[in-house]
Coordinates of C-alpha atoms in Angstrom, one line a residue:
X953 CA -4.3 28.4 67.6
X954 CA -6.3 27.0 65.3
X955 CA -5.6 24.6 62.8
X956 CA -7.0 26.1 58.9
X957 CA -8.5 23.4 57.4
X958 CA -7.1 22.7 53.9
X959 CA -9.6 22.1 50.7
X960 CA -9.3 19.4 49.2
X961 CA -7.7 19.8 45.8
X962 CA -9.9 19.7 42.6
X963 CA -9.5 16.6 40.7
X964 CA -8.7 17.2 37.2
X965 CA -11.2 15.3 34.7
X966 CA -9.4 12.2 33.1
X967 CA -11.1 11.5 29.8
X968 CA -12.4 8.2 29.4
X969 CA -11.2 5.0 29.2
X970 CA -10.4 4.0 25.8
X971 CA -12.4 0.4 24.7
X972 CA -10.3 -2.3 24.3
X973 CA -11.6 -3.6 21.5
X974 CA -11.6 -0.4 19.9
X975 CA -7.6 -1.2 19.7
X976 CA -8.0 -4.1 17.2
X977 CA -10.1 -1.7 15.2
X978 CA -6.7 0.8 14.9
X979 CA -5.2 -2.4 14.1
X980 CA -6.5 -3.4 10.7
X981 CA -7.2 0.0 9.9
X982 CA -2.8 0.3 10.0
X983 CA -3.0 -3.1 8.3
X984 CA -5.1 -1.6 5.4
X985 CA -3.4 2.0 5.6
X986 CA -0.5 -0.1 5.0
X987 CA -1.9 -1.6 2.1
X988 CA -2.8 1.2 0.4
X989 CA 0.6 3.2 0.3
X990 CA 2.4 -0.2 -1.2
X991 CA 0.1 -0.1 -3.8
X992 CA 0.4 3.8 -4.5
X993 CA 3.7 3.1 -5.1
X994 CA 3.4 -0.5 -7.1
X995 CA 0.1 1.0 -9.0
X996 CA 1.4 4.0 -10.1
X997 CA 4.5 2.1 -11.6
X998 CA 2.8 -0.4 -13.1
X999 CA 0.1 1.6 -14.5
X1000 CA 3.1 3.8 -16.3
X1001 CA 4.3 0.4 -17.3
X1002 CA 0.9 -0.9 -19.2
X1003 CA -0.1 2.8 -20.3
X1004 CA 3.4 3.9 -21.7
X1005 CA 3.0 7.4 -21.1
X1006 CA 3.5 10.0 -18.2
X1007 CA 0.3 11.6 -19.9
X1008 CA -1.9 7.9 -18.9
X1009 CA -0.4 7.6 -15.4
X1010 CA -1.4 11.2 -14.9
X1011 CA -5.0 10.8 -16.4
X1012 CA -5.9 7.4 -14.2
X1013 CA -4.7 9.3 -11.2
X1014 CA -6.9 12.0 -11.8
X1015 CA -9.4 9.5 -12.5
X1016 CA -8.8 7.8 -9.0
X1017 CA -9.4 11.7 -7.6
X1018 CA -12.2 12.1 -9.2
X1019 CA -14.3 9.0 -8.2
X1020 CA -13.6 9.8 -4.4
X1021 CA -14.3 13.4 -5.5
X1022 CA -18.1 12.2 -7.0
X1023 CA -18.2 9.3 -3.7
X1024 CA -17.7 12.2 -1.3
X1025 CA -20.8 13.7 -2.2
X1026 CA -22.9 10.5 -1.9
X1027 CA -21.1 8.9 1.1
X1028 CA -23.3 10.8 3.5
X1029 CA -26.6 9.5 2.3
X1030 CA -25.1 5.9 1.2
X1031 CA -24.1 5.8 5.3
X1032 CA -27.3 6.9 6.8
X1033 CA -29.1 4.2 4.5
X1034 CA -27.1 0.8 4.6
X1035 CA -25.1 2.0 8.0
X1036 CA -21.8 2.9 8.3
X1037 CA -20.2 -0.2 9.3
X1038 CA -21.9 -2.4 6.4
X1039 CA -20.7 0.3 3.9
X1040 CA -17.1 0.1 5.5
X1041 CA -17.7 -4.2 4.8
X1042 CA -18.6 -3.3 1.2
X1043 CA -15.6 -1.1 0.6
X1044 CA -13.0 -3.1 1.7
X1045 CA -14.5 -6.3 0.4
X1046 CA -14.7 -4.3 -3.3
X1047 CA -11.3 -3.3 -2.8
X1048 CA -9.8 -6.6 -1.8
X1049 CA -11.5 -7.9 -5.2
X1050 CA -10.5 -5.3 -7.6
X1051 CA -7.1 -5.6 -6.3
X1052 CA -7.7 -10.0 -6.7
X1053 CA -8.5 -9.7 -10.1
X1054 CA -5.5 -7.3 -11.0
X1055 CA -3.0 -9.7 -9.4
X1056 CA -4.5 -12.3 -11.4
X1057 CA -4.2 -10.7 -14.5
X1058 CA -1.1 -8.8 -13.8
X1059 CA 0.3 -10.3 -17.2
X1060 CA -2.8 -9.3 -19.4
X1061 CA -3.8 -6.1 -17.7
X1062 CA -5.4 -3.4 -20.2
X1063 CA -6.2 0.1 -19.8
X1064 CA -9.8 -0.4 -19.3
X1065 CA -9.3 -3.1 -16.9
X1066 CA -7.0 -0.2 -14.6
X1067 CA -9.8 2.6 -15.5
X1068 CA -12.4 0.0 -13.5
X1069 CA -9.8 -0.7 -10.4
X1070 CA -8.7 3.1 -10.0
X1071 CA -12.3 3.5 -9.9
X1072 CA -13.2 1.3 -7.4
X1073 CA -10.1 1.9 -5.0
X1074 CA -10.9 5.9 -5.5
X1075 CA -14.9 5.5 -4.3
X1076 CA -14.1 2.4 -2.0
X1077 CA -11.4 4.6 -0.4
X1078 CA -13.7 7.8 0.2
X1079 CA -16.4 5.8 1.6
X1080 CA -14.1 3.8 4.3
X1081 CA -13.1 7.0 6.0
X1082 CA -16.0 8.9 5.8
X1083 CA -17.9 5.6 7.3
X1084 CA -15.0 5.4 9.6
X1085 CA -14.2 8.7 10.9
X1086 CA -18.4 9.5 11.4
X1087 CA -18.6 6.3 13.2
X1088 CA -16.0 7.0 15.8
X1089 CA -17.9 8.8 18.8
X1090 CA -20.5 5.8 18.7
X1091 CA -17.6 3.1 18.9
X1092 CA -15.4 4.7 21.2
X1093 CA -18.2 7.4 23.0
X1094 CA -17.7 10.7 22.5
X1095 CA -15.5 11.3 25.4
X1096 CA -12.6 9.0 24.2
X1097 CA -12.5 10.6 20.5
X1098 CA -9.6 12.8 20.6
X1099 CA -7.6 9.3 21.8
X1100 CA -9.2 7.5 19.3
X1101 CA -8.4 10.0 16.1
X1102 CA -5.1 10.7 17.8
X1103 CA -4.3 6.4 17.4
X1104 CA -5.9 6.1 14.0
X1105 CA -3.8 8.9 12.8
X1106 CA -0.9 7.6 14.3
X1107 CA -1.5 4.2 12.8
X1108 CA -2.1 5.9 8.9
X1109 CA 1.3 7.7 9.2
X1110 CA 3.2 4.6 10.4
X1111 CA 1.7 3.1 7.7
X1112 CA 3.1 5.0 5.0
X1113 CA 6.4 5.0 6.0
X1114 CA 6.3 1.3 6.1
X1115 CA 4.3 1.1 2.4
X1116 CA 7.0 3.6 0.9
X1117 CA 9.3 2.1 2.6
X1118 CA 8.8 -1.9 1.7
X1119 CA 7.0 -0.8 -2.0
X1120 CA 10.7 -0.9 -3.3
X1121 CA 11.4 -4.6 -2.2
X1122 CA 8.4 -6.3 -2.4
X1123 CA 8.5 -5.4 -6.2
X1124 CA 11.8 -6.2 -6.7
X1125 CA 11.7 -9.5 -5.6
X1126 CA 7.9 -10.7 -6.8
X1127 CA 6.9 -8.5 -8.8
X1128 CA 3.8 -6.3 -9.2
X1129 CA 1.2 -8.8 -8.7
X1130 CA 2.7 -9.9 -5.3
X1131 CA 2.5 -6.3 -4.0
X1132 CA -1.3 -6.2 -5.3
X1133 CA -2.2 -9.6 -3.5
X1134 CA -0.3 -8.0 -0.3
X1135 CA -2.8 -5.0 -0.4
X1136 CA -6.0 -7.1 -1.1
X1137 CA -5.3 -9.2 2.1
X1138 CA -4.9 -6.0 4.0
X1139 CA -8.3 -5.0 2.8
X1140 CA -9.5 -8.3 3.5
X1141 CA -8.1 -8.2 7.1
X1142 CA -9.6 -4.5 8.1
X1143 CA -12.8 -6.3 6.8
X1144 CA -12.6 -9.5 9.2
X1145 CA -12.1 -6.8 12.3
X1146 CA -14.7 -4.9 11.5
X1147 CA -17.0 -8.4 10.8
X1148 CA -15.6 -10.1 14.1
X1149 CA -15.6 -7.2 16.1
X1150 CA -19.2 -5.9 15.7
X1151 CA -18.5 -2.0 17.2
X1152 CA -21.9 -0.1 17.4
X1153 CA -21.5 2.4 14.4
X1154 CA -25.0 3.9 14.4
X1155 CA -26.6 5.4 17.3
X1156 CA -29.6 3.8 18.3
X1157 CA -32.5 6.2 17.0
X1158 CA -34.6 5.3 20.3
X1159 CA -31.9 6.6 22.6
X1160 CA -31.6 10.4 23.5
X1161 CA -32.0 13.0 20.9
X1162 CA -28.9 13.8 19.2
X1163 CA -29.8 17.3 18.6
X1164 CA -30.0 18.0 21.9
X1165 CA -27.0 16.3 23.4
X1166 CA -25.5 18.5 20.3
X1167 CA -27.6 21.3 22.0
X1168 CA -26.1 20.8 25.6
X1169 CA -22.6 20.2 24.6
X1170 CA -22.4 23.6 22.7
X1171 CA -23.7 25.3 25.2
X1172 CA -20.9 24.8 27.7
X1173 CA -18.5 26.0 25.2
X1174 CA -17.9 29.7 24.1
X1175 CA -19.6 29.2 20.8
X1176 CA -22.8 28.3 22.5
X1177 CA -25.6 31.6 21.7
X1178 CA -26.2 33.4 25.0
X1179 CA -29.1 33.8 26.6
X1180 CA -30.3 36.6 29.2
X1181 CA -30.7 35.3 32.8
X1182 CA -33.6 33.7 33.5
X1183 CA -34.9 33.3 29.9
X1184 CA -36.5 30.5 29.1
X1185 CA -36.1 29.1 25.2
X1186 CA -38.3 27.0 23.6
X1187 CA -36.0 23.7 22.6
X1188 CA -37.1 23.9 18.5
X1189 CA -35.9 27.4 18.6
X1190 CA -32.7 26.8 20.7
X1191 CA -32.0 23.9 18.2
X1192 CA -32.8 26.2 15.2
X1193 CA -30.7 28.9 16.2
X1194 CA -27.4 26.4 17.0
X1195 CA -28.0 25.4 13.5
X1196 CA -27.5 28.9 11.3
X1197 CA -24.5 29.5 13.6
X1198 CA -22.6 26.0 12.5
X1199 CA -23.0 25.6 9.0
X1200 CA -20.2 29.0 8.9
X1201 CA -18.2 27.5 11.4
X1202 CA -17.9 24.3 10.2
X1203 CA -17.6 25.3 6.4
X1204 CA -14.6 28.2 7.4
X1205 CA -12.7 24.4 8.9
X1206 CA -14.1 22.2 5.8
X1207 CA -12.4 24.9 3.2
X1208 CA -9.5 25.7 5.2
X1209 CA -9.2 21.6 4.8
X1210 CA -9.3 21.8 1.3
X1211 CA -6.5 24.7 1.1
X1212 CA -4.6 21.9 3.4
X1213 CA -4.7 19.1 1.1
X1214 CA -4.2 21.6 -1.7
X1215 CA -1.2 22.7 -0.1
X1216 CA 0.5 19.3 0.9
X1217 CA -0.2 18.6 -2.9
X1218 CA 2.9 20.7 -3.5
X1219 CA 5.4 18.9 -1.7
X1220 CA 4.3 14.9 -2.1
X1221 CA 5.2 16.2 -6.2
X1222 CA 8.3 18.4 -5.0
X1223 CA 9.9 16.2 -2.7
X1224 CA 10.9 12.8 -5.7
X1225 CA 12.7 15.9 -7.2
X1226 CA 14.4 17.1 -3.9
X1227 CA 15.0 13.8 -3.4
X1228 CA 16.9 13.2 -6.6
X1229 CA 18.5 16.4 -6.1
X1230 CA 20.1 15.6 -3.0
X1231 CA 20.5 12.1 -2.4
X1232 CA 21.0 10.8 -6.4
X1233 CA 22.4 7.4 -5.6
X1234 CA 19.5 6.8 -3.3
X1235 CA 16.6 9.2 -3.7
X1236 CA 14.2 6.5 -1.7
X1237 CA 16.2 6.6 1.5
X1238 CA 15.9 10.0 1.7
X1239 CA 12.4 10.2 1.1
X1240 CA 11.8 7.0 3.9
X1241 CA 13.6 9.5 6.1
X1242 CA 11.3 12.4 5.1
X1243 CA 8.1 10.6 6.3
X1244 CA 9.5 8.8 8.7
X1245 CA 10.4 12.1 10.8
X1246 CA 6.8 13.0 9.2
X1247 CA 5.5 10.4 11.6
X1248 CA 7.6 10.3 14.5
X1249 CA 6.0 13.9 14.5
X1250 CA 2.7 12.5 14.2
X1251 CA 2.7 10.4 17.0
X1252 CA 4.2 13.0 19.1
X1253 CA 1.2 15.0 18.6
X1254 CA -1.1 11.8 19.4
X1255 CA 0.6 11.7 22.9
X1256 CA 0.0 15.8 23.1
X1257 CA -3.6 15.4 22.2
X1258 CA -4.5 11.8 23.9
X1259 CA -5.3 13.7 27.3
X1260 CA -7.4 16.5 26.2
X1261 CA -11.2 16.3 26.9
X1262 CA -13.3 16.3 24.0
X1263 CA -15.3 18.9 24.5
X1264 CA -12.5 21.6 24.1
X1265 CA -12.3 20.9 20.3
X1266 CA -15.9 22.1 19.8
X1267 CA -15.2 25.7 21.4
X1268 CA -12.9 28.6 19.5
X1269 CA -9.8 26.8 21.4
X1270 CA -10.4 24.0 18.5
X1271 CA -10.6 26.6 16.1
X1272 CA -7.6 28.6 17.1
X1273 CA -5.8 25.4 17.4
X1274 CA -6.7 23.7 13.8
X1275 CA -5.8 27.3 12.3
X1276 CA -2.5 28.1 14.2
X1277 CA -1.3 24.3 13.4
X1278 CA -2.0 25.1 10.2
X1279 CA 0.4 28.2 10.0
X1280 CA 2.9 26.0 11.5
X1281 CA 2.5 23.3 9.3
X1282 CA 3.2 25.2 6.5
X1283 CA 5.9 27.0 7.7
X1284 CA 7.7 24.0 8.5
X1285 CA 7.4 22.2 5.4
X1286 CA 8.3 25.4 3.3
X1287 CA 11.8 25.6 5.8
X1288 CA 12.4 21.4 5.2
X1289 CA 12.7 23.0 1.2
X1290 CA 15.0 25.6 1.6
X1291 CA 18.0 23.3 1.0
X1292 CA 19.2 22.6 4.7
X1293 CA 22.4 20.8 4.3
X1294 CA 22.1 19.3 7.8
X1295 CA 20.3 16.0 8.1
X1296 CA 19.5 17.0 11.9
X1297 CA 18.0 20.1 11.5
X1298 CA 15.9 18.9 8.7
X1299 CA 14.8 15.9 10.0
X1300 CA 13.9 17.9 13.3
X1301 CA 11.9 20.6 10.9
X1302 CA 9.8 17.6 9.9
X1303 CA 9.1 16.2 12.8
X1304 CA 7.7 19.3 13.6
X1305 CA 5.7 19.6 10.3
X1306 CA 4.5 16.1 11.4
X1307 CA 3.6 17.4 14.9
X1308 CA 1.6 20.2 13.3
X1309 CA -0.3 18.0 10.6
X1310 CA -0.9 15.4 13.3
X1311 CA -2.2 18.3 15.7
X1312 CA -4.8 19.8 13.2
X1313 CA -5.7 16.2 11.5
X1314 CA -7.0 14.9 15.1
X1315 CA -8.5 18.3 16.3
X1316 CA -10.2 19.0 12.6
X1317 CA -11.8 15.1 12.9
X1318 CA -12.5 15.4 17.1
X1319 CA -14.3 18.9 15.6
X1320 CA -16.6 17.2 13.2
X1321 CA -17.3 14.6 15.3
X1322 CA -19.5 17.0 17.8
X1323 CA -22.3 17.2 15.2
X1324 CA -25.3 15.1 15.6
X1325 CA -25.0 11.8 14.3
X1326 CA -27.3 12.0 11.3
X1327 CA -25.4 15.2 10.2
X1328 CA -21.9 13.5 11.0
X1329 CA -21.4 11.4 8.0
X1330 CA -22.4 14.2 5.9
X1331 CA -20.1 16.4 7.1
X1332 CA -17.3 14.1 6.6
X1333 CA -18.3 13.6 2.6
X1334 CA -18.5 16.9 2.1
X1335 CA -14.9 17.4 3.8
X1336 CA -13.8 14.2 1.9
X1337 CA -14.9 16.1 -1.3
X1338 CA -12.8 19.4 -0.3
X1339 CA -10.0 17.2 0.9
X1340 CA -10.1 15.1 -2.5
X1341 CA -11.1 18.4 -4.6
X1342 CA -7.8 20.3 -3.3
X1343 CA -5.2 17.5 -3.5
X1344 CA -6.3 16.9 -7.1
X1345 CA -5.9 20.4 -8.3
X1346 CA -2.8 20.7 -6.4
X1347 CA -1.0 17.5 -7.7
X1348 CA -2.1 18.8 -11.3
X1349 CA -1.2 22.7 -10.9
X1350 CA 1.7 21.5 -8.6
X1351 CA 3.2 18.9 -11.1
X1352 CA 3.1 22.0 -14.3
X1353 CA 4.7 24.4 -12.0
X1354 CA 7.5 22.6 -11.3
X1355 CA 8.6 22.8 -14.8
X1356 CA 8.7 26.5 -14.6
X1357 CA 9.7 26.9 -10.8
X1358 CA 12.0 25.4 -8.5
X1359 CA 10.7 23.3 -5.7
X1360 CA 10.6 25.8 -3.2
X1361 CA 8.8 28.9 -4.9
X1362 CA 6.3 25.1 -5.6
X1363 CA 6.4 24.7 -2.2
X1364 CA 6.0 28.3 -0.5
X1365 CA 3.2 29.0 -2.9
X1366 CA 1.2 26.6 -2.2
X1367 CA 1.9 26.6 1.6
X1368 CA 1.5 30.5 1.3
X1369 CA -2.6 29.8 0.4
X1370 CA -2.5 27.7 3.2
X1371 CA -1.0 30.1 5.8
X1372 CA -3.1 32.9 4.4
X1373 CA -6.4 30.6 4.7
X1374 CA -5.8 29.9 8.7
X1375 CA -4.8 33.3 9.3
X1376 CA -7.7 34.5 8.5
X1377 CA -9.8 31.9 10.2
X1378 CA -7.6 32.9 13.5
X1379 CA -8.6 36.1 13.0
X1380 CA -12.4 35.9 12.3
X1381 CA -12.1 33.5 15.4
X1382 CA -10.3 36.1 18.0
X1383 CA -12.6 39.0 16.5
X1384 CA -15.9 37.4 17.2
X1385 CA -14.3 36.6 20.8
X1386 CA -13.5 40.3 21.4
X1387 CA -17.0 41.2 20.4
X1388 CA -18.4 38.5 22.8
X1389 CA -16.5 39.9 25.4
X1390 CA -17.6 43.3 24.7
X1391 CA -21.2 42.4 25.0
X1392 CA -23.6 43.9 27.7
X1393 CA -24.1 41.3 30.9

């Protein structure tokens, strides 16, 4: 008899390794995340404090909004002509000195002196992550993205539960200017990492074509433009025909992106009423528990994510996937406001909210990410622009409602756009892939 020779077993494709000193980069981008939520929080306070009026806390926020709304549309060009990681330098460094000068005068602060710093920390903010998030694939290679998204969400969400969490205390005990000189070292120290560390940001213009590495890399997805057998394609006209299929594609993600931010509007102004509602003696502890299930959930998703290649974000799977975790998203949020009298379940319902916005942050970013480099930070400032765009209507048309409606017709509204937006994006997406499949070999 015999023997029947075994084949050997396919090795699945690990992605790879992730740069070590890519890791001090999540670092003092957690630092500066950190940073930023203590001062929402010590900001907001102390700009009701100097202005006097819920009407001139309401108008500097929007103000804020409204300069990364302007510094989304410029971030794109502004990156491709001083380089992504000097503008990263210049933001933080602005930001570190707006928030200097604020703790210095912390005693003799005026209005037009907080119209100047919400300016700067609403630009210098846009800029960072557009810079940052554009930059990624050349830091970390375009293999190790999804890991890398996947850590620096992950680091942003720990971050605000720490810079809600400590905004109450730090206060307290020194005062506003303390917790602004705490948030311009944490800019300062996201700036030395990125100084010290020197990270490529900007691919070198003498190496391949992106275009074509853009070219090849679509077409071993679905959404790559077949070709009959043994055609032959000029690459200009390959190139040119990738490039009227994207712009839809990636516009359908960018707007269902600002429908996102417009929805989580609704419950960042719900949930300090909620939170009053249900926990009176200590509204704070139950919103640190809130967003701290919010990002246990996040880095679940991280750990979900960290082992899936790249590549599968740029097909219709990252499609399907951004829009499905969208409908779960906002289904999860809407249950976490339908007054759930156990702490459990809502915590769990959370967590799963925080799974879901974890899930769609790092595919939607990972799915950017594929374009060409000199398209990439463009992208990004446009989708900072949506993002900003839709979370500054939201907190204004979120904030009226709530005077009319209770928190959870707020909340399901608003999540309801959402739902409706990636429903319909999962269904453009799973029509064009019956009509593919229905096409003539």
């Amino acid at each position: 008899m015999v023997a029947q020779r075994s084949e050997p077993a396919r090795e699945v494709p690990r992605p790879p390794p992730f740069p070590r000193r890519a890791g001090a980069l999540v670092a003092g981008y957690a630092v500066s995340s950190y940073g930023n939520y203590l001062n929402l929080i010590a900001l907001s306070l102390f700009t009701y404090e100097v202005t006097g009026s819920g009407l001139g806390l309401g108008l500097l926020m929007a103000l804020r909004l409204f300069a990364g709304f302007l510094a989304g549309l410029a971030a794109g060009a502004l990156a491709a002509r001083v380089g992504r990681r000097r503008l990263m330098l210049i933001a933080d460094v602005c930001q570190a000195a707006a928030m200097v000068v604020l703790a210095l005068c912390v005693r003799s602060a005026s209005e037009g002196l907080l119209v100047a710093v919400v300016i700067v920390l609403g630009a210098g903010n846009t800029f960072f992550t557009v810079a940052l998030r554009s930059a990624v694939p050349v830091m970390v290679g375009s293999g190790a993205r999804v890991r890398a998204n996947g850590r620096l969400a992950t680091a942003r969400s720990l971050a605000t539960v720490a810079g809600f969490a400590s905004a109450a205390p730090v206060i307290g005990l020194a005062g506003h200017g303390a917790a602004f000189a705490v948030n311009a070292a944490s800019f300062l120290v996201s700036a030395a990492v990125i100084f010290f560390l020197r990270l490529p940001t900007d691919e070198d213009p003498t190496d391949e074509d992106p275009t074509d590495k853009y070219e090849a890399d679509k077409h071993r997805t679905d959404e790559a433009t077949s070709l009959p057998q043994g055609s032959v394609q000029p690459n200009h006209v390959a190139v040119r025909r990738i490039w009227t299929a994207v712009p839809a594609l990636l516009l359908g993600l960018i707007l269902l992106r600002g429908v996102d931010a417009l929805a989580s509007s609704s419950h960042n102004v719900a949930l300090p009423v909620v939170a009053a509602l249900r926990a009176p003696q200590n509204p704070a502890a139950f919103m640190t528990q809130f967003w701290a299930s919010w990002a246990v959930g996040t880095l679940v998703a991280h750990q979900l994510l960290k082992g899936r290649q790249a590549s599968r974000m740029e097909g219709r799977w990252g499609v399907r996937a951004l829009a499905g975790g969208t409908c779960a998203m906002s289904l999860c949020f809407v249950l976490a406001f339908t007054g759930i009298e156990t702490p459990l379940l809502l915590m769990a319902i959370v967590c799963l909210a925080g799974i879901a916005d974890g899930f769609t942050e790092i595919v939607y970013t990972s799915r950017l990410q594929a374009a060409p480099d000199r398209e990439r930070s463009r992208l990004f400032g446009l989708s900072a622009t949506a993002e900003t765009c839709g979370f500054a209507l939201g907190m204004v048309t979120a904030a009226a409602a709530l005077d009319r409606w209770t928190a959870l017709t707020v909340v399901g509204v608003f999540h309801g756009l959402a739902f409706c937006g990636a429903a319909v994006l999962l269904l453009i997406s799973l029509n064009g892939r019956r009509k593919a499949g229905r096409k003539p070999a």
